[in-house]
């Protein structure tokens, strides 16, 4: 009987341990993220590809899991997007260009009301970007803060900005359809 209980315990423990992380394109993605006093759960993760080349792993963390992109975009709850750079092809210039295109797409080309906030946000990506870098883009309920490799780069306030920003990955014209599906846990 003791052996059966021990075996059951080991199976449960092994299952729990396996669920603590998942691997996407060689990147271990944690099931939980704690930042700025907020505890978030992995909603989903996927890979951003361009011409069959993996560029980064994008992971979405939320307070309540959802497959409804618009409700996540509109939510005022804390949420975070983590970007793990897996390609040396991503440079600061390419990231800023992609951010410009993403905001154009997520706002239906109406970036003017957010111009100052977008410019400030792009400033967080001016340092050299190399394979292995990790960005966390955290919305805490009132502002978006960007961390690069654990170092705070700065913050941009406003729910309006968060909606446009999260729309880059989750909007009607996302950066990558497969990545969007992955982040939504589909």
Coordinates of N, CA and C in Angstrom, one line a residue:
X1 N 0.8 -1.2 0.0 CA 0.0 0.0 0.0 C 0.9 1.3 0.0
X2 N 1.9 1.3 0.8 CA 2.8 2.4 0.9 C 3.5 2.7 -0.5
X3 N 3.8 1.6 -1.2 CA 4.4 1.7 -2.5 C 3.4 2.3 -3.5
X4 N 2.2 2.0 -3.4 CA 1.2 2.5 -4.3 C 1.0 4.0 -4.0
X5 N 0.9 4.4 -2.8 CA 0.8 5.8 -2.4 C 2.0 6.6 -2.9
X6 N 3.2 6.0 -2.7 CA 4.4 6.7 -3.1 C 4.4 6.9 -4.6
X7 N 4.0 5.8 -5.4 CA 4.0 5.9 -6.8 C 3.0 6.9 -7.3
X8 N 1.8 7.0 -6.7 CA 0.8 8.0 -7.0 C 1.3 9.4 -6.7
X9 N 2.0 9.6 -5.6 CA 2.6 10.9 -5.3 C 3.6 11.3 -6.3
X10 N 4.4 10.4 -6.7 CA 5.5 10.7 -7.7 C 4.8 11.0 -9.1
X11 N 3.8 10.4 -9.5 CA 3.1 10.7 -10.7 C 2.5 12.1 -10.6
X12 N 1.8 12.4 -9.5 CA 1.2 13.7 -9.4 C 2.3 14.8 -9.3
X13 N 3.3 14.6 -8.6 CA 4.4 15.5 -8.5 C 5.1 15.7 -9.9
X14 N 5.3 14.7 -10.6 CA 5.9 14.8 -11.9 C 5.0 15.5 -12.9
X15 N 3.7 15.3 -12.8 CA 2.8 16.0 -13.7 C 2.8 17.4 -13.3
X16 N 2.7 17.8 -12.1 CA 2.7 19.2 -11.6 C 4.0 19.9 -12.1
X17 N 5.1 19.2 -11.9 CA 6.4 19.8 -12.3 C 6.5 20.0 -13.8
X18 N 5.9 19.1 -14.6 CA 6.0 19.3 -16.1 C 5.1 20.5 -16.5
X19 N 4.0 20.7 -15.7 CA 3.1 21.8 -16.1 C 3.7 23.2 -15.6
X20 N 4.7 23.2 -14.9 CA 5.3 24.5 -14.4 C 5.9 25.3 -15.5
X21 N 6.3 24.7 -16.6 CA 6.9 25.3 -17.7 C 6.4 24.7 -19.0
X22 N 6.5 25.4 -20.1 CA 6.3 24.8 -21.4 C 7.4 25.3 -22.3
X23 N 7.7 24.6 -23.3 CA 8.8 25.0 -24.2 C 8.3 25.4 -25.5
X24 N 8.7 26.6 -26.0 CA 8.3 27.1 -27.3 C 9.6 27.5 -28.1
X25 N 9.8 26.9 -29.2 CA 11.0 27.2 -30.0 C 12.3 27.2 -29.1
X26 N 12.4 26.3 -28.2 CA 13.6 26.2 -27.3 C 13.6 27.1 -26.1
X27 N 12.5 27.9 -26.0 CA 12.5 28.8 -24.8 C 11.5 28.2 -23.8
X28 N 12.0 28.1 -22.6 CA 11.1 27.7 -21.5 C 10.3 28.8 -21.0
X29 N 9.0 28.6 -21.1 CA 8.0 29.7 -20.8 C 7.3 29.3 -19.4
X30 N 7.5 30.1 -18.4 CA 6.9 29.8 -17.1 C 5.4 30.0 -17.2
X31 N 4.7 29.1 -16.4 CA 3.3 29.2 -16.3 C 2.8 30.3 -15.4
X32 N 3.6 30.9 -14.6 CA 3.3 32.0 -13.8 C 4.3 33.1 -13.9
X33 N 3.9 34.4 -13.7 CA 4.8 35.5 -13.8 C 4.3 36.5 -12.6
X34 N 5.2 36.8 -11.8 CA 5.0 37.7 -10.7 C 5.8 39.0 -10.9
X35 N 5.2 40.1 -11.0 CA 5.9 41.4 -11.3 C 5.0 42.5 -10.8
X36 N 5.7 43.5 -10.2 CA 5.0 44.7 -9.7 C 3.9 44.4 -8.8
X37 N 4.1 43.3 -8.0 CA 3.0 42.9 -7.0 C 1.8 42.2 -7.6
X38 N 1.9 41.9 -8.9 CA 0.8 41.2 -9.6 C 1.3 39.8 -9.9
X39 N 0.3 38.8 -9.7 CA 0.6 37.4 -10.0 C -0.3 37.1 -11.2
X40 N 0.4 36.8 -12.3 CA -0.2 36.5 -13.6 C 0.0 35.1 -14.0
X41 N -1.0 34.6 -14.8 CA -0.9 33.2 -15.3 C -0.7 33.2 -16.8
X42 N 0.0 32.3 -17.3 CA 0.2 32.2 -18.7 C -1.1 31.9 -19.4
X43 N -1.5 32.7 -20.3 CA -2.6 32.5 -21.2 C -2.3 31.7 -22.4
X44 N -1.1 31.9 -22.9 CA -0.6 31.2 -24.1 C 0.6 31.8 -24.6
X45 N 1.3 31.0 -25.5 CA 2.6 31.5 -26.1 C 2.7 30.9 -27.5
X46 N 3.5 31.6 -28.3 CA 3.7 31.2 -29.6 C 4.9 31.8 -30.2
X47 N 5.2 31.6 -31.4 CA 6.4 32.1 -32.1 C 6.1 33.1 -33.2
X48 N 6.8 34.2 -33.2 CA 6.7 35.2 -34.3 C 7.7 34.8 -35.4
X49 N 7.2 34.5 -36.5 CA 8.0 34.0 -37.6 C 7.9 35.0 -38.8
X50 N 8.9 35.1 -39.5 CA 8.9 35.8 -40.8 C 9.7 35.1 -41.8
X51 N 9.1 34.7 -42.9 CA 9.7 33.9 -43.9 C 10.3 32.6 -43.3
X52 N 9.6 31.9 -42.5 CA 10.0 30.7 -41.9 C 11.2 30.8 -40.9
X53 N 11.5 32.0 -40.5 CA 12.6 32.2 -39.5 C 11.9 32.6 -38.2
X54 N 12.2 31.8 -37.1 CA 11.7 32.2 -35.8 C 12.4 33.4 -35.3
X55 N 11.7 34.5 -35.0 CA 12.2 35.7 -34.5 C 12.2 35.9 -33.0
X56 N 11.0 35.6 -32.4 CA 10.9 35.7 -30.9 C 9.7 34.8 -30.5
X57 N 9.8 34.4 -29.2 CA 8.7 33.7 -28.6 C 7.9 34.8 -27.8
X58 N 6.6 34.9 -28.1 CA 5.7 35.8 -27.4 C 4.8 35.1 -26.5
X59 N 4.8 35.5 -25.2 CA 3.9 34.9 -24.2 C 3.0 35.9 -23.6
X60 N 1.8 35.6 -23.4 CA 0.8 36.5 -22.8 C 0.4 36.0 -21.4
X61 N 0.5 36.9 -20.4 CA 0.2 36.6 -19.0 C -1.0 37.5 -18.6
X62 N -2.0 36.9 -18.0 CA -3.2 37.6 -17.6 C -3.6 37.1 -16.1
X63 N -4.6 37.9 -15.6 CA -5.1 37.5 -14.3 C -6.2 36.4 -14.4
X64 N -6.9 36.4 -15.6 CA -7.9 35.4 -15.9 C -7.8 34.9 -17.3
X65 N -7.6 33.7 -17.5 CA -7.4 33.1 -18.9 C -8.6 33.4 -19.8
X66 N -8.3 33.7 -21.0 CA -9.3 33.9 -22.0 C -8.8 33.6 -23.4
X67 N -9.8 33.2 -24.3 CA -9.5 33.1 -25.7 C -10.1 34.2 -26.5
X68 N -10.6 35.2 -25.8 CA -11.3 36.4 -26.4 C -10.3 37.5 -26.5
X69 N -9.7 37.7 -27.7 CA -8.7 38.7 -27.8 C -9.2 40.1 -27.5
X70 N -10.4 40.5 -27.9 CA -10.8 41.8 -27.7 C -11.1 42.1 -26.2
X71 N -11.5 41.1 -25.4 CA -11.7 41.3 -24.0 C -10.4 41.5 -23.3
X72 N -9.3 40.8 -23.8 CA -8.0 41.0 -23.2 C -7.5 42.4 -23.5
X73 N -7.7 42.8 -24.7 CA -7.2 44.2 -25.1 C -8.0 45.2 -24.3
X74 N -9.3 45.1 -24.1 CA -10.1 46.1 -23.4 C -10.0 46.0 -21.9
X75 N -9.5 44.9 -21.4 CA -9.5 44.7 -19.9 C -8.6 45.7 -19.2
X76 N -9.0 46.2 -18.1 CA -8.2 47.1 -17.2 C -7.4 46.3 -16.2
X77 N -7.5 45.0 -16.2 CA -6.7 44.1 -15.3 C -5.3 44.1 -15.7
X78 N -4.4 43.7 -14.8 CA -3.0 43.6 -15.0 C -2.8 42.5 -16.1
X79 N -1.8 42.7 -16.9 CA -1.5 41.7 -18.0 C 0.0 42.0 -18.4
X80 N 0.6 41.0 -19.0 CA 2.0 41.2 -19.5 C 2.2 40.4 -20.8
X81 N 3.0 40.9 -21.6 CA 3.5 40.2 -22.8 C 5.0 40.1 -22.6
X82 N 5.5 38.9 -22.8 CA 6.9 38.6 -22.7 C 7.4 38.2 -24.1
X83 N 8.5 38.9 -24.5 CA 9.2 38.6 -25.8 C 10.6 38.0 -25.5
X84 N 10.8 36.8 -25.9 CA 12.1 36.2 -25.8 C 12.7 36.1 -27.2
X85 N 13.8 36.9 -27.4 CA 14.4 37.0 -28.7 C 15.2 35.7 -29.0
X86 N 14.8 35.1 -30.1 CA 15.5 33.8 -30.5 C 16.3 33.9 -31.8
X87 N 16.4 35.1 -32.4 CA 17.1 35.3 -33.6 C 18.0 36.5 -33.5
X88 N 19.2 36.3 -34.1 CA 20.1 37.5 -34.2 C 19.7 38.5 -35.3
X89 N 18.6 38.1 -36.0 CA 18.2 39.0 -37.1 C 17.4 40.2 -36.5
X90 N 17.0 40.2 -35.3 CA 16.2 41.3 -34.7 C 17.2 42.3 -34.2
X91 N 17.1 43.5 -34.7 CA 17.9 44.7 -34.3 C 17.0 45.7 -33.6
X92 N 17.6 46.7 -33.0 CA 16.8 47.8 -32.4 C 16.0 48.5 -33.5
X93 N 16.6 48.7 -34.7 CA 15.9 49.4 -35.8 C 14.8 48.6 -36.3
X94 N 15.0 47.3 -36.4 CA 13.9 46.4 -36.9 C 12.7 46.3 -35.9
X95 N 13.1 46.3 -34.6 CA 12.1 46.2 -33.6 C 11.2 47.5 -33.6
X96 N 11.9 48.7 -33.7 CA 11.2 49.9 -33.7 C 10.3 50.0 -35.0
X97 N 10.8 49.6 -36.1 CA 10.0 49.6 -37.4 C 8.8 48.7 -37.2
X98 N 9.0 47.5 -36.6 CA 7.8 46.6 -36.4 C 6.8 47.2 -35.4
X99 N 7.3 47.9 -34.4 CA 6.4 48.6 -33.4 C 5.6 49.6 -34.2
X100 N 6.3 50.4 -35.0 CA 5.5 51.4 -35.8 C 4.4 50.8 -36.6
X101 N 4.8 49.7 -37.4 CA 3.8 49.0 -38.2 C 2.7 48.5 -37.3
X102 N 3.0 47.9 -36.2 CA 2.0 47.3 -35.3 C 1.0 48.3 -34.8
X103 N 1.5 49.5 -34.4 CA 0.6 50.6 -33.9 C -0.3 51.0 -35.0
X104 N 0.3 51.2 -36.2 CA -0.5 51.5 -37.4 C -1.7 50.6 -37.6
X105 N -1.4 49.3 -37.5 CA -2.4 48.2 -37.7 C -3.4 48.2 -36.6
X106 N -2.9 48.3 -35.3 CA -3.8 48.2 -34.2 C -4.7 49.4 -34.0
X107 N -4.3 50.5 -34.5 CA -5.2 51.7 -34.4 C -5.9 52.1 -35.6
X108 N -5.8 51.2 -36.6 CA -6.4 51.5 -37.9 C -5.9 52.8 -38.5
X109 N -4.6 52.9 -38.4 CA -3.8 54.1 -38.9 C -4.1 55.4 -38.2
X110 N -4.7 55.3 -37.0 CA -5.0 56.5 -36.2 C -4.1 56.6 -35.0
X111 N -2.8 56.8 -35.3 CA -1.8 56.9 -34.2 C -1.6 58.3 -33.6
X112 N -2.1 59.3 -34.3 CA -1.9 60.7 -33.9 C -2.2 60.9 -32.4
X113 N -3.4 60.5 -31.9 CA -3.7 60.7 -30.5 C -2.7 60.1 -29.5
X114 N -1.9 59.1 -30.0 CA -1.0 58.4 -29.1 C 0.5 58.7 -29.4
X115 N 0.7 59.6 -30.4 CA 2.1 59.8 -30.9 C 3.1 60.0 -29.8
X116 N 2.9 60.8 -28.9 CA 3.9 61.1 -27.8 C 4.2 59.8 -27.0
X117 N 3.1 59.1 -26.7 CA 3.3 57.8 -25.9 C 4.0 56.7 -26.8
X118 N 3.7 56.7 -28.0 CA 4.3 55.7 -28.9 C 5.8 56.0 -29.0
X119 N 6.1 57.3 -29.2 CA 7.5 57.7 -29.3 C 8.3 57.4 -28.0
X120 N 7.7 57.6 -26.9 CA 8.3 57.3 -25.6 C 8.6 55.8 -25.5
X121 N 7.5 55.0 -25.9 CA 7.7 53.5 -25.9 C 8.8 53.0 -26.8
X122 N 8.9 53.6 -28.0 CA 9.9 53.1 -28.9 C 11.3 53.4 -28.4
X123 N 11.4 54.5 -27.5 CA 12.7 54.8 -26.9 C 13.2 53.7 -26.0
X124 N 12.4 52.8 -25.6 CA 12.8 51.7 -24.7 C 13.5 50.6 -25.5
X125 N 13.5 50.7 -26.8 CA 14.1 49.7 -27.6 C 15.3 50.2 -28.4
X126 N 15.9 51.3 -28.0 CA 17.0 51.8 -28.7 C 18.3 51.1 -28.4
X127 N 18.4 50.5 -27.3 CA 19.7 49.8 -27.0 C 19.8 48.6 -27.9
X128 N 21.0 48.1 -28.1 CA 21.3 46.9 -29.0 C 20.4 45.7 -28.5
X129 N 19.8 45.0 -29.4 CA 19.0 43.8 -29.1 C 19.8 42.6 -29.7
X130 N 20.0 41.6 -28.8 CA 20.7 40.4 -29.3 C 19.9 39.2 -28.9
X131 N 20.2 38.1 -29.6 CA 19.6 36.8 -29.3 C 19.7 36.5 -27.9
X132 N 18.6 36.1 -27.2 CA 18.7 35.8 -25.8 C 18.1 36.9 -24.9
X133 N 17.9 38.1 -25.5 CA 17.3 39.1 -24.7 C 15.8 38.8 -24.4
X134 N 15.4 39.3 -23.2 CA 14.0 39.0 -22.8 C 13.4 40.4 -22.4
X135 N 12.3 40.7 -23.1 CA 11.5 41.9 -22.8 C 10.2 41.5 -22.1
X136 N 9.8 42.2 -21.0 CA 8.5 42.0 -20.4 C 7.8 43.4 -20.5
X137 N 6.6 43.4 -21.1 CA 5.8 44.6 -21.3 C 4.6 44.4 -20.4
X138 N 4.6 45.1 -19.2 CA 3.7 44.9 -18.2 C 2.7 46.0 -18.0
X139 N 1.4 45.7 -18.1 CA 0.4 46.7 -17.8 C -0.1 46.4 -16.4
X140 N 0.0 47.4 -15.5 CA -0.4 47.1 -14.1 C -1.7 47.7 -13.7
X141 N -2.5 48.1 -14.7 CA -3.8 48.6 -14.4 C -3.9 50.1 -14.7
X142 N -2.7 50.8 -14.8 CA -2.7 52.2 -15.1 C -1.6 52.6 -16.0
X143 N -0.6 51.8 -16.1 CA 0.5 52.2 -17.0 C 1.2 50.9 -17.5
X144 N 1.9 51.1 -18.6 CA 2.7 50.0 -19.2 C 4.2 50.3 -18.9
X145 N 4.8 49.3 -18.3 CA 6.2 49.3 -18.0 C 7.0 48.3 -18.8
X146 N 8.1 48.7 -19.4 CA 8.9 47.8 -20.2 C 10.2 47.4 -19.4
X147 N 10.5 46.1 -19.3 CA 11.7 45.6 -18.7 C 12.5 44.9 -19.8
X148 N 13.8 45.1 -19.8 CA 14.7 44.3 -20.7 C 15.7 43.6 -19.8
X149 N 15.6 42.3 -19.9 CA 16.5 41.4 -19.1 C 16.5 41.8 -17.6
X150 N 15.3 42.1 -17.1 CA 15.0 42.4 -15.7 C 15.3 43.8 -15.3
X151 N 15.7 44.7 -16.2 CA 16.0 46.1 -15.9 C 14.9 46.9 -16.5
X152 N 14.3 47.8 -15.6 CA 13.2 48.7 -16.0 C 13.7 49.7 -17.0
X153 N 13.1 49.8 -18.2 CA 13.5 50.8 -19.2 C 12.6 52.0 -19.1
X154 N 11.4 51.9 -18.6 CA 10.5 53.1 -18.5 C 9.1 52.7 -18.5
X155 N 8.2 53.7 -18.4 CA 6.8 53.5 -18.3 C 6.0 54.5 -19.2
X156 N 4.9 54.0 -19.7 CA 3.9 54.9 -20.4 C 2.6 54.7 -19.8
X157 N 1.9 55.8 -19.4 CA 0.6 55.7 -18.8 C -0.5 55.7 -19.7
X158 N -1.6 55.1 -19.2 CA -2.9 55.2 -19.9 C -3.4 53.9 -20.5
X159 N -4.7 53.6 -20.2 CA -5.4 52.4 -20.7 C -5.5 52.5 -22.2
X160 N -5.6 53.7 -22.8 CA -5.7 53.9 -24.2 C -4.4 53.3 -24.9
X161 N -3.3 53.6 -24.3 CA -2.0 53.1 -24.9 C -1.9 51.6 -24.7
X162 N -2.3 51.1 -23.6 CA -2.3 49.6 -23.4 C -3.2 48.9 -24.5
X163 N -4.3 49.5 -24.7 CA -5.2 48.8 -25.7 C -4.5 48.8 -27.1
X164 N -4.0 49.9 -27.5 CA -3.3 50.0 -28.8 C -2.1 49.0 -28.8
X165 N -1.3 49.0 -27.7 CA -0.1 48.2 -27.6 C -0.5 46.7 -27.7
X166 N -1.4 46.2 -26.9 CA -1.8 44.8 -26.9 C -2.5 44.4 -28.2
X167 N -3.1 45.4 -28.9 CA -3.6 45.2 -30.2 C -2.6 44.8 -31.3
X168 N -1.3 45.2 -31.0 CA -0.3 44.8 -32.0 C -0.2 43.3 -32.1
X169 N -0.4 42.5 -31.0 CA -0.4 41.1 -31.1 C -1.7 40.4 -31.1
X170 N -2.8 41.1 -30.6 CA -4.1 40.5 -30.4 C -5.2 41.1 -31.2
X171 N -4.9 42.2 -31.9 CA -5.9 42.9 -32.7 C -6.4 42.2 -33.9
X172 N -7.2 42.9 -34.7 CA -7.8 42.3 -35.9 C -6.7 42.1 -37.0
X173 N -5.6 42.9 -37.0 CA -4.6 42.8 -37.9 C -3.3 42.6 -37.1
X174 N -3.1 41.4 -36.5 CA -1.9 41.2 -35.6 C -0.6 41.1 -36.3
X175 N 0.5 41.2 -35.6 CA 1.8 41.0 -36.1 C 2.0 39.6 -36.8
X176 N 1.3 38.6 -36.2 CA 1.4 37.2 -36.7 C 0.2 36.5 -36.3
X177 N -0.6 35.9 -37.2 CA -1.8 35.2 -36.9 C -1.6 34.0 -36.0
X178 N -0.6 33.2 -36.3 CA -0.3 32.0 -35.5 C 0.2 32.4 -34.1
X179 N 1.0 33.5 -34.0 CA 1.4 34.0 -32.7 C 0.2 34.4 -31.9
X180 N -0.7 35.1 -32.5 CA -2.0 35.5 -31.8 C -2.7 34.3 -31.3
X181 N -2.9 33.3 -32.1 CA -3.6 32.1 -31.7 C -2.8 31.4 -30.5
X182 N -1.5 31.4 -30.6 CA -0.7 30.8 -29.5 C -0.9 31.6 -28.2
X183 N -0.9 32.9 -28.3 CA -1.0 33.7 -27.1 C -2.4 33.6 -26.5
X184 N -3.4 33.3 -27.3 CA -4.8 33.1 -26.8 C -5.0 31.6 -26.4
X185 N -4.0 30.8 -26.4 CA -4.1 29.5 -26.0 C -4.8 28.5 -26.9
X186 N -4.9 28.9 -28.2 CA -5.6 28.1 -29.1 C -4.7 27.1 -29.8

